[in-house]
Amino acid sequence: MLMHILSLESVSKNFGIRPLFENVSLGFDSADRVGVVGVNGSGKTTFLRLIAGEEVADTGRIVFAEGVSIGYLPQNPPFDPAQSVLDAVFAASDERTKLLLDYERACRELAASGIDEPRLLNRVSELAHRLETSGAWELETNARTVLGKLGISDTDALMGTLSGGQRKRVALAHALIANPQLLILDEPTNHLDAETITWLEDYLARYRGALLLVTHDRYFLDGVTGRILEIDRGVVQPFDGNYAY
């Protein structure tokens, strides 16, 4: 059943004195697959950042249905260099992911102690039981699978030791496994090879939420979207169908 999740009401945004887009009024449903296109500098990334809550409109307002969850992949994701890959993937997510993080940390602490300390053993056992009853093991399995498909095999590696492309892929995994109702992706195919792009296209085909993305990969855009928003000289024009259509 389709649900209305988001409305833009007379939204305008300027870059300095130059208007990026003016008086935009649009709606998004729970099954929308929307690609945002336009020339460089037209405001595509700013449009995504507005909806993701990273920027504020100069005029108008953006209204979400109550309780709508958002996953956002920026072009250049921030990162904590001291954080492990797995910690970064599960950061700021739901209660099950917090349990997984606690379990991973307890296991690392137990391994580092070099002894079977009763307190740590009990803590690991307690967390394992809570993971079992909450169904969070499946979430961890999915996270490791997604990371593997994206070419990240060492989940204990620190984010500060990764290349920029690897960090972008970890951030993409974070957005995907959160399984939000609205997934916002800014250039998700950057740093991905052809095989991984095909995998991502298939993954998004199975994803049941709404999708909003910017990409320079026109084949990928055609494969995952059913609606286009073109930003051109301050006007956001919607078109039904994918980019080729």
Short mmCIF file of C-alpha atoms in Angstrom, two decimals:
data_model
loop_
_atom_site.label_atom_id
_atom_site.label_comp_id
_atom_site.label_asym_id
_atom_site.label_seq_id
_atom_site.Cartn_x
_atom_site.Cartn_y
_atom_site.Cartn_z
CA MET A 1 0.00 0.00 0.00
CA LEU A 2 1.43 3.36 -1.05
CA MET A 3 1.96 5.97 1.64
CA HIS A 4 2.72 9.64 1.15
CA ILE A 5 6.02 10.23 2.96
CA LEU A 6 7.26 13.67 1.99
CA SER A 7 6.17 17.04 0.60
CA LEU A 8 8.10 20.08 -0.57
CA GLU A 9 5.97 23.19 -0.22
CA SER A 10 7.12 26.27 -2.17
CA VAL A 11 10.77 25.51 -1.43
CA SER A 12 13.49 27.87 -2.68
CA LYS A 13 17.25 27.76 -2.20
CA ASN A 14 19.95 30.21 -3.28
CA PHE A 15 23.70 29.85 -3.70
CA GLY A 16 24.85 33.31 -2.71
CA ILE A 17 22.72 35.61 -4.81
CA ARG A 18 22.09 32.96 -7.47
CA PRO A 19 18.86 30.95 -7.16
CA LEU A 20 19.42 27.19 -7.46
CA PHE A 21 15.71 26.45 -7.53
CA GLU A 22 12.61 28.45 -6.73
CA ASN A 23 9.09 27.73 -5.49
CA VAL A 24 9.39 23.93 -5.71
CA SER A 25 6.27 21.98 -4.69
CA LEU A 26 6.52 18.19 -4.97
CA GLY A 27 5.36 15.03 -3.23
CA PHE A 28 7.00 11.63 -2.75
CA ASP A 29 5.31 8.31 -2.07
CA SER A 30 6.72 5.27 -0.29
CA ALA A 31 7.49 3.44 -3.55
CA ASP A 32 8.91 6.35 -5.58
CA ARG A 33 12.22 5.77 -7.40
CA VAL A 34 13.43 9.23 -8.36
CA GLY A 35 16.58 10.36 -10.15
CA VAL A 36 17.70 13.99 -9.99
CA VAL A 37 19.48 15.27 -13.11
CA GLY A 38 20.94 18.56 -14.28
CA VAL A 39 24.18 20.15 -15.40
CA ASN A 40 27.04 20.51 -12.93
CA GLY A 41 26.31 23.32 -10.49
CA SER A 42 22.55 23.19 -11.05
CA GLY A 43 21.88 22.25 -7.41
CA LYS A 44 21.43 18.47 -7.47
CA THR A 45 23.51 17.79 -4.36
CA THR A 46 21.95 20.74 -2.55
CA PHE A 47 18.50 19.35 -3.36
CA LEU A 48 19.42 16.01 -1.76
CA ARG A 49 20.99 17.75 1.25
CA LEU A 50 17.80 19.74 1.82
CA ILE A 51 15.68 16.60 1.92
CA ALA A 52 18.25 14.80 4.08
CA GLY A 53 18.10 17.67 6.59
CA GLU A 54 21.72 18.71 6.02
CA GLU A 55 20.70 22.15 4.72
CA VAL A 56 17.77 24.48 5.31
CA ALA A 57 15.54 25.99 2.63
CA ASP A 58 15.63 29.76 2.23
CA THR A 59 11.84 29.81 1.84
CA GLY A 60 9.09 27.21 2.01
CA ARG A 61 9.16 24.01 4.00
CA ILE A 62 9.80 20.28 3.73
CA VAL A 63 7.27 18.10 5.53
CA PHE A 64 7.72 14.40 6.33
CA ALA A 65 5.03 11.96 7.35
CA GLU A 66 5.34 11.03 11.01
CA GLY A 67 8.09 8.54 11.79
CA VAL A 68 9.65 8.35 8.31
CA SER A 69 13.22 7.04 8.52
CA ILE A 70 15.93 8.37 6.20
CA GLY A 71 19.23 6.90 5.03
CA TYR A 72 21.64 9.34 3.38
CA LEU A 73 24.87 8.77 1.46
CA PRO A 74 26.63 12.10 0.80
CA GLN A 75 29.23 12.53 -1.93
CA ASN A 76 31.99 12.87 0.64
CA PRO A 77 30.88 11.08 3.80
CA PRO A 78 32.37 12.21 7.12
CA PHE A 79 34.21 9.56 9.10
CA ASP A 80 35.86 8.91 12.46
CA PRO A 81 39.42 7.67 11.76
CA ALA A 82 39.49 5.73 15.04
CA GLN A 83 36.24 3.87 14.32
CA SER A 84 36.23 0.32 12.97
CA VAL A 85 34.46 -0.53 9.72
CA LEU A 86 31.75 -2.48 11.53
CA ASP A 87 31.24 0.30 14.06
CA ALA A 88 30.87 2.81 11.21
CA VAL A 89 28.31 0.63 9.43
CA PHE A 90 26.17 0.32 12.54
CA ALA A 91 26.63 3.89 13.81
CA ALA A 92 23.52 5.84 14.82
CA SER A 93 21.11 3.07 13.91
CA ASP A 94 18.41 1.16 15.79
CA GLU A 95 18.50 -0.85 19.03
CA ARG A 96 19.54 -4.07 17.31
CA THR A 97 22.62 -2.47 15.79
CA LYS A 98 23.55 -1.01 19.18
CA LEU A 99 23.40 -4.52 20.59
CA LEU A 100 25.70 -5.74 17.83
CA LEU A 101 28.19 -2.96 18.52
CA ASP A 102 28.16 -3.77 22.24
CA TYR A 103 28.73 -7.45 21.45
CA GLU A 104 31.64 -6.76 19.07
CA ARG A 105 33.29 -4.46 21.63
CA ALA A 106 32.84 -6.99 24.43
CA CYS A 107 34.39 -9.72 22.25
CA ARG A 108 37.37 -7.49 21.41
CA GLU A 109 37.81 -6.63 25.09
CA LEU A 110 37.70 -10.31 26.02
CA ALA A 111 40.25 -11.21 23.33
CA ALA A 112 42.55 -8.38 24.41
CA SER A 113 42.43 -9.45 28.07
CA GLY A 114 44.11 -12.77 27.25
CA ILE A 115 42.24 -14.53 30.06
CA ASP A 116 38.76 -15.96 30.58
CA GLU A 117 37.63 -13.22 32.93
CA PRO A 118 34.18 -14.15 34.35
CA ARG A 119 32.82 -10.60 34.06
CA LEU A 120 33.65 -10.39 30.36
CA LEU A 121 32.48 -13.94 29.67
CA ASN A 122 29.14 -13.19 31.32
CA ARG A 123 28.83 -9.93 29.38
CA VAL A 124 29.49 -11.66 26.05
CA SER A 125 27.04 -14.45 26.92
CA GLU A 126 24.33 -11.99 27.95
CA LEU A 127 24.72 -9.93 24.76
CA ALA A 128 24.71 -13.08 22.60
CA HIS A 129 21.40 -14.11 24.17
CA ARG A 130 19.88 -10.68 23.56
CA LEU A 131 21.09 -10.75 19.96
CA GLU A 132 19.48 -14.15 19.48
CA THR A 133 16.10 -13.09 20.85
CA SER A 134 16.07 -9.81 18.90
CA GLY A 135 16.99 -11.35 15.56
CA ALA A 136 20.04 -9.10 15.27
CA TRP A 137 22.35 -11.91 14.11
CA GLU A 138 20.64 -11.70 10.73
CA LEU A 139 21.41 -7.99 10.61
CA GLU A 140 25.10 -8.65 11.22
CA THR A 141 25.16 -11.35 8.55
CA ASN A 142 23.55 -8.94 6.09
CA ALA A 143 26.06 -6.22 6.99
CA ARG A 144 29.04 -8.49 6.39
CA THR A 145 27.51 -9.71 3.12
CA VAL A 146 26.93 -6.16 1.87
CA LEU A 147 30.43 -5.09 2.88
CA GLY A 148 31.88 -8.12 1.11
CA LYS A 149 29.95 -7.34 -2.07
CA LEU A 150 31.34 -3.81 -1.88
CA GLY A 151 34.89 -5.13 -1.58
CA ILE A 152 35.37 -4.53 2.17
CA SER A 153 36.45 -7.76 3.87
CA ASP A 154 38.26 -6.56 7.02
CA THR A 155 35.47 -5.31 9.28
CA ASP A 156 37.93 -4.60 12.11
CA ALA A 157 40.00 -2.19 10.00
CA LEU A 158 40.03 1.41 11.23
CA MET A 159 38.35 3.96 9.00
CA GLY A 160 41.49 6.12 9.08
CA THR A 161 43.46 3.36 7.32
CA LEU A 162 41.06 3.13 4.37
CA SER A 163 41.24 4.95 1.05
CA GLY A 164 38.62 7.54 0.14
CA GLY A 165 36.91 5.05 -2.14
CA GLN A 166 36.79 2.40 0.57
CA ARG A 167 35.33 4.87 3.06
CA LYS A 168 32.62 5.79 0.53
CA ARG A 169 31.75 2.10 0.19
CA VAL A 170 31.52 1.68 3.96
CA ALA A 171 29.19 4.70 4.07
CA LEU A 172 27.11 3.13 1.29
CA ALA A 173 26.86 -0.10 3.28
CA HIS A 174 25.72 1.92 6.31
CA ALA A 175 22.92 3.53 4.28
CA LEU A 176 21.81 0.24 2.73
CA ILE A 177 21.65 -1.97 5.81
CA ALA A 178 19.71 0.65 7.77
CA ASN A 179 16.82 -0.20 5.40
CA PRO A 180 15.15 3.22 5.76
CA GLN A 181 11.82 4.23 4.30
CA LEU A 182 13.62 6.86 2.19
CA LEU A 183 17.09 6.17 0.81
CA ILE A 184 18.99 9.21 -0.50
CA LEU A 185 22.14 8.43 -2.50
CA ASP A 186 24.54 11.02 -3.91
CA GLU A 187 26.78 9.43 -6.58
CA PRO A 188 26.60 5.89 -5.13
CA THR A 189 28.47 4.31 -8.07
CA ASN A 190 31.63 6.38 -7.57
CA HIS A 191 34.58 4.05 -6.81
CA LEU A 192 32.59 0.95 -7.85
CA ASP A 193 33.56 -1.42 -10.66
CA ALA A 194 31.06 -2.73 -13.22
CA GLU A 195 30.36 -5.95 -11.32
CA THR A 196 29.65 -4.10 -8.08
CA ILE A 197 27.41 -1.58 -9.84
CA THR A 198 25.36 -4.48 -11.23
CA TRP A 199 25.10 -5.94 -7.72
CA LEU A 200 23.97 -2.56 -6.33
CA GLU A 201 21.35 -2.22 -9.05
CA ASP A 202 19.96 -5.65 -8.14
CA TYR A 203 20.03 -4.80 -4.42
CA LEU A 204 18.07 -1.59 -5.00
CA ALA A 205 15.55 -3.48 -7.15
CA ARG A 206 14.73 -5.56 -4.05
CA TYR A 207 14.70 -2.57 -1.70
CA ARG A 208 11.11 -1.73 -0.74
CA GLY A 209 11.42 1.89 0.29
CA ALA A 210 11.52 5.15 -1.66
CA LEU A 211 14.73 6.06 -3.48
CA LEU A 212 16.12 9.48 -4.38
CA LEU A 213 19.49 9.67 -6.08
CA VAL A 214 22.00 11.61 -8.13
CA THR A 215 24.36 9.73 -10.43
CA HIS A 216 26.36 10.41 -13.59
CA ASP A 217 25.94 6.76 -14.59
CA ARG A 218 23.00 6.96 -17.01
CA TYR A 219 22.69 3.19 -17.38
CA PHE A 220 22.46 2.80 -13.60
CA LEU A 221 19.98 5.68 -13.44
CA ASP A 222 17.75 3.98 -16.02
CA GLY A 223 17.94 0.70 -14.12
CA VAL A 224 16.82 1.94 -10.71
CA THR A 225 14.48 4.90 -11.29
CA GLY A 226 10.94 5.34 -12.58
CA ARG A 227 10.71 9.11 -12.29
CA ILE A 228 13.08 11.99 -13.07
CA LEU A 229 13.46 15.47 -11.60
CA GLU A 230 15.42 17.82 -13.85
CA ILE A 231 16.92 20.95 -12.32
CA ASP A 232 17.40 23.59 -15.00
CA ARG A 233 17.98 27.29 -14.37
CA GLY A 234 16.09 27.39 -11.11
CA VAL A 235 13.21 25.15 -12.18
CA VAL A 236 12.68 21.59 -10.90
CA GLN A 237 10.69 19.77 -13.58
CA PRO A 238 9.28 16.26 -12.89
CA PHE A 239 9.03 13.62 -15.62
CA ASP A 240 7.45 10.18 -15.38
CA GLY A 241 9.63 7.31 -16.57
CA ASN A 242 13.37 6.79 -16.36
CA TYR A 243 16.07 8.95 -17.96
CA ALA A 244 16.01 7.14 -21.33
CA TYR A 245 12.23 7.44 -21.48
#
